[in-house]
Amino acid sequence: MSAARFAGQTVIVTGAGSGIGKATAVRVAAEGGRVVAADVVADRLDELKAEHPSLDIVTVAGDIRQDDDIAKIVAAADGPVQGLANVAGVMDSFQPAHEIDWQQWDFVLAVNLTATAKLMAAVLPGMLEAGTGSIVNVASEAGLRGSAAGAAYTASKHAVIGLSKNSAVMYGKKGIRVNVVAPGAVATNIQAEFKSALAGEVLGPFMQVVVPGVAQPEQLAASIAWLLSDDSTNVTGAVLANDGGWSAV
């Protein structure tokens, strides 16, 4: 922890009402940043404010699938945005391709991928004007392999990594860094339910053997804060697996 690492900076954090997003918002604010904390559940944001009254946290309740709510989140910064942590995400139900629930597919891709891209698009013009900025997108172990979720979630998180790598190339010479954190199992509110017999047969035994354990949200927040900060000034286009060694298996 560094009391002034984010002094003078405004950082937007989505999914800030719980889990990794909440831990990231608290970490950045505790290190001197002004945080715009966004979440779809207003009550969770109220709890965040009540638990940390001394921190500079502005809360915005909204659905990141909606353009108007994205605009509201960015407007709440009330000035330049130096950092963006796209943490908000939803899980699928482990269906393989032939069993995809297409309504769920649209929902997962809208939250995990499209909203991530739209939030990036919303803050990038200001970062380009300033000639500096840092974006961290949260992917998943499912962005690194095909054995950690269903087709929808796996596709969305692979795409987040591709989006981030492309953006790192596009904006690298403009002073803007784009990186990815890929968590393994984390103690969060994200729901994961097997609704496929095939997935249970194929992935269930595998995951019981391979998954190394469950991390705490603060462990992920530490990695996200590092990538947002100038401590990682020479790092862009990286995918940091914070997964207890799962990706090494």
Coordinates of C-alpha atoms in Angstrom, one line a residue:
M1 CA 0.0 0.0 0.0
S2 CA 1.2 3.5 -0.9
A3 CA -0.8 6.4 0.6
A4 CA -0.3 8.7 -2.4
R5 CA 0.2 6.3 -5.4
F6 CA -3.0 7.6 -7.1
A7 CA -2.9 11.2 -5.7
G8 CA -4.5 13.6 -8.2
Q9 CA -6.0 10.8 -10.3
T10 CA -9.6 9.8 -11.0
V11 CA -10.2 6.1 -11.7
I12 CA -13.5 4.5 -12.8
V13 CA -14.2 1.1 -11.4
T14 CA -17.1 -1.0 -12.5
G15 CA -18.6 -3.8 -10.5
A16 CA -17.6 -1.8 -7.5
G17 CA -20.5 -2.9 -5.3
S18 CA -19.0 -6.3 -4.4
G19 CA -16.1 -8.7 -4.9
I20 CA -13.1 -7.7 -6.9
G21 CA -14.6 -4.4 -8.0
K22 CA -15.3 -3.3 -4.4
A23 CA -11.8 -4.3 -3.3
T24 CA -10.3 -2.4 -6.2
A25 CA -12.3 0.7 -5.5
V26 CA -11.3 0.7 -1.9
R27 CA -7.6 0.0 -2.7
V28 CA -7.3 2.8 -5.2
A29 CA -9.1 5.3 -3.0
A30 CA -7.0 4.3 0.0
E31 CA -4.0 5.0 -2.1
G32 CA -5.1 8.6 -2.7
G33 CA -7.2 8.3 -5.8
R34 CA -10.7 9.7 -6.5
V35 CA -12.8 6.7 -7.5
V36 CA -16.0 6.7 -9.5
A37 CA -17.6 3.4 -8.3
A38 CA -20.2 2.0 -10.6
D39 CA -22.5 -1.0 -10.0
V40 CA -25.9 -2.1 -11.1
V41 CA -27.0 -2.6 -7.5
A42 CA -27.5 0.7 -5.7
D43 CA -27.7 -0.8 -2.2
R44 CA -24.2 -2.3 -2.5
L45 CA -22.8 1.1 -3.4
D46 CA -24.5 2.6 -0.4
E47 CA -22.8 0.0 1.8
L48 CA -19.5 0.8 0.2
K49 CA -19.8 4.5 1.0
A50 CA -21.0 3.8 4.5
E51 CA -18.1 1.4 5.2
H52 CA -15.5 3.9 3.9
P53 CA -16.7 7.4 4.7
S54 CA -13.2 9.0 4.7
L55 CA -12.4 7.8 1.2
D56 CA -13.0 9.9 -2.0
I57 CA -15.5 7.6 -3.6
V58 CA -18.3 8.8 -5.9
T59 CA -21.0 6.1 -6.5
V60 CA -23.0 5.7 -9.6
A61 CA -25.8 3.1 -9.9
G62 CA -26.3 2.0 -13.5
D63 CA -26.5 -0.8 -16.0
I64 CA -23.3 -0.8 -18.1
R65 CA -25.3 -2.3 -21.0
Q66 CA -27.1 1.0 -21.4
D67 CA -25.3 3.9 -23.3
D68 CA -27.0 6.5 -21.1
D69 CA -25.7 4.9 -17.9
I70 CA -22.2 4.6 -19.3
A71 CA -22.4 8.4 -20.1
K72 CA -23.6 9.0 -16.5
I73 CA -20.6 7.0 -15.1
V74 CA -18.1 9.0 -17.1
A75 CA -19.8 12.3 -16.3
A76 CA -19.5 11.5 -12.6
A77 CA -15.7 11.9 -13.0
D78 CA -16.4 15.6 -13.5
G79 CA -13.1 16.0 -15.3
P80 CA -10.2 13.9 -16.8
V81 CA -10.1 10.2 -16.2
Q82 CA -6.7 8.7 -15.6
G83 CA -7.7 5.1 -15.0
L84 CA -10.4 2.6 -15.9
A85 CA -10.9 -0.8 -14.3
N86 CA -13.5 -2.8 -16.1
V87 CA -14.3 -5.4 -13.4
A88 CA -18.0 -6.0 -13.8
G89 CA -18.9 -9.4 -15.2
V90 CA -21.4 -12.2 -15.3
M91 CA -21.1 -15.9 -15.6
D92 CA -22.8 -18.4 -17.8
S93 CA -24.3 -21.8 -16.9
F94 CA -21.5 -23.9 -18.4
Q95 CA -23.4 -24.8 -21.5
P96 CA -21.3 -26.0 -24.5
A97 CA -22.0 -24.8 -28.0
H98 CA -24.9 -27.1 -28.9
E99 CA -26.7 -26.2 -25.6
I100 CA -26.2 -22.4 -25.6
D101 CA -29.1 -20.4 -24.1
W102 CA -29.0 -17.6 -26.7
Q103 CA -30.7 -15.1 -24.3
Q104 CA -27.9 -15.8 -21.8
W105 CA -25.3 -15.6 -24.6
D106 CA -26.5 -12.1 -25.4
F107 CA -26.5 -11.0 -21.8
V108 CA -23.0 -12.4 -21.1
L109 CA -21.5 -10.9 -24.2
A110 CA -23.2 -7.5 -23.5
V111 CA -21.9 -7.2 -20.0
N112 CA -18.5 -8.9 -20.3
L113 CA -17.4 -7.6 -23.7
T114 CA -19.5 -4.9 -25.3
A115 CA -19.8 -2.8 -22.1
T116 CA -16.0 -3.2 -21.6
A117 CA -15.4 -1.9 -25.1
K118 CA -17.9 1.0 -24.7
L119 CA -16.4 2.1 -21.4
M120 CA -13.0 2.1 -23.0
A121 CA -14.4 4.1 -26.0
A122 CA -15.9 6.6 -23.6
V123 CA -12.7 7.4 -21.7
L124 CA -10.1 7.0 -24.5
P125 CA -10.7 10.4 -26.1
G126 CA -9.8 12.2 -22.9
M127 CA -6.8 10.0 -22.4
L128 CA -5.6 10.7 -25.9
E129 CA -5.9 14.4 -25.3
A130 CA -3.9 14.1 -22.1
G131 CA -1.4 11.8 -23.6
T132 CA -1.6 9.4 -20.7
G133 CA -4.0 6.8 -19.2
S134 CA -4.2 3.2 -17.9
I135 CA -6.9 0.7 -18.5
V136 CA -7.2 -2.7 -16.8
N137 CA -9.8 -5.2 -18.1
V138 CA -10.6 -8.2 -16.0
A139 CA -10.7 -11.4 -18.0
S140 CA -10.6 -14.8 -16.4
E141 CA -8.9 -18.2 -16.4
A142 CA -11.6 -18.8 -19.0
G143 CA -9.9 -16.3 -21.2
L144 CA -6.7 -18.5 -21.2
R145 CA -8.2 -22.0 -21.7
G146 CA -11.4 -23.7 -22.7
S147 CA -12.0 -25.7 -19.6
A148 CA -13.1 -23.1 -17.0
A149 CA -16.6 -22.2 -18.1
G150 CA -19.3 -22.6 -20.7
A151 CA -19.1 -21.4 -24.3
A152 CA -20.5 -17.9 -23.7
Y153 CA -18.3 -16.9 -20.8
T154 CA -15.3 -18.4 -22.4
A155 CA -15.9 -16.6 -25.7
S156 CA -16.5 -13.3 -23.9
K157 CA -13.3 -13.5 -21.9
H158 CA -11.1 -14.6 -24.8
A159 CA -12.5 -11.6 -26.6
V160 CA -11.7 -9.2 -23.8
I161 CA -8.1 -10.3 -24.0
G162 CA -8.1 -9.7 -27.8
L163 CA -9.7 -6.3 -27.4
S164 CA -7.1 -5.4 -24.8
K165 CA -4.1 -6.6 -26.8
N166 CA -5.3 -4.7 -29.9
S167 CA -5.8 -1.6 -27.8
A168 CA -2.4 -1.9 -26.3
V169 CA -0.9 -1.8 -29.8
M170 CA -3.2 1.0 -31.0
Y171 CA -2.6 3.4 -28.1
G172 CA 0.9 2.4 -26.9
K173 CA 2.6 5.3 -28.6
K174 CA 0.0 7.7 -27.3
G175 CA 0.9 7.1 -23.6
I176 CA -2.0 4.8 -22.9
R177 CA -1.5 1.4 -21.4
V178 CA -4.1 -1.4 -21.6
N179 CA -3.6 -4.6 -19.6
V180 CA -5.6 -7.6 -18.4
V181 CA -5.9 -9.4 -15.1
A182 CA -7.1 -13.0 -15.4
P183 CA -8.4 -14.3 -12.1
G184 CA -8.9 -18.0 -11.2
A185 CA -11.5 -18.9 -8.6
V186 CA -12.3 -15.9 -6.4
A187 CA -14.7 -15.4 -3.5
T188 CA -17.2 -13.0 -5.1
N189 CA -20.9 -12.7 -5.8
I190 CA -20.7 -14.0 -9.3
Q191 CA -23.0 -16.9 -9.8
A192 CA -21.9 -20.1 -11.6
E193 CA -24.4 -23.0 -12.0
F194 CA -23.9 -26.2 -14.0
K195 CA -27.0 -26.5 -16.3
S196 CA -25.3 -29.0 -18.7
A197 CA -24.9 -32.7 -18.0
L198 CA -22.1 -32.8 -20.6
A199 CA -20.3 -29.9 -18.8
G200 CA -20.7 -31.7 -15.5
E201 CA -19.3 -34.9 -17.1
V202 CA -16.3 -33.2 -18.8
L203 CA -15.4 -30.2 -16.6
G204 CA -16.6 -31.2 -13.2
P205 CA -14.0 -33.9 -12.4
F206 CA -11.3 -31.8 -14.1
M207 CA -12.0 -28.7 -12.1
Q208 CA -12.0 -30.6 -8.8
V209 CA -8.5 -31.7 -9.5
V210 CA -6.9 -28.7 -11.2
V211 CA -8.4 -25.6 -9.5
P212 CA -5.8 -24.7 -6.8
G213 CA -8.0 -22.8 -4.4
V214 CA -10.2 -19.7 -3.9
A215 CA -8.5 -16.3 -3.8
Q216 CA -9.8 -13.2 -1.9
P217 CA -10.9 -10.1 -3.8
E218 CA -8.2 -8.1 -2.2
Q219 CA -5.5 -10.3 -3.8
L220 CA -6.9 -9.4 -7.3
A221 CA -7.3 -5.7 -6.3
A222 CA -3.6 -5.6 -5.6
S223 CA -2.8 -6.7 -9.1
I224 CA -5.3 -4.4 -10.7
A225 CA -4.0 -1.4 -8.7
W226 CA -0.4 -2.2 -9.7
L227 CA -1.3 -2.3 -13.4
L228 CA -3.3 1.0 -13.1
S229 CA -0.5 2.8 -11.4
D230 CA 2.8 4.2 -12.7
D231 CA 4.6 1.3 -11.0
S232 CA 3.8 -0.7 -14.1
T233 CA 4.7 2.1 -16.5
N234 CA 6.6 -0.2 -18.9
V235 CA 3.8 -2.8 -19.0
T236 CA 1.1 -2.8 -21.7
G237 CA -0.6 -5.6 -23.6
A238 CA 0.1 -8.0 -20.7
V239 CA -2.2 -10.7 -19.3
L240 CA -1.5 -11.1 -15.7
A241 CA -2.8 -14.5 -14.4
N242 CA -3.7 -14.0 -10.7
D243 CA -4.9 -17.6 -10.3
G244 CA -2.8 -19.4 -7.7
G245 CA -0.9 -21.2 -10.4
W246 CA -3.9 -22.6 -12.2
S247 CA -2.6 -21.4 -15.6
A248 CA 0.7 -23.2 -15.0
V249 CA -1.0 -26.6 -14.8

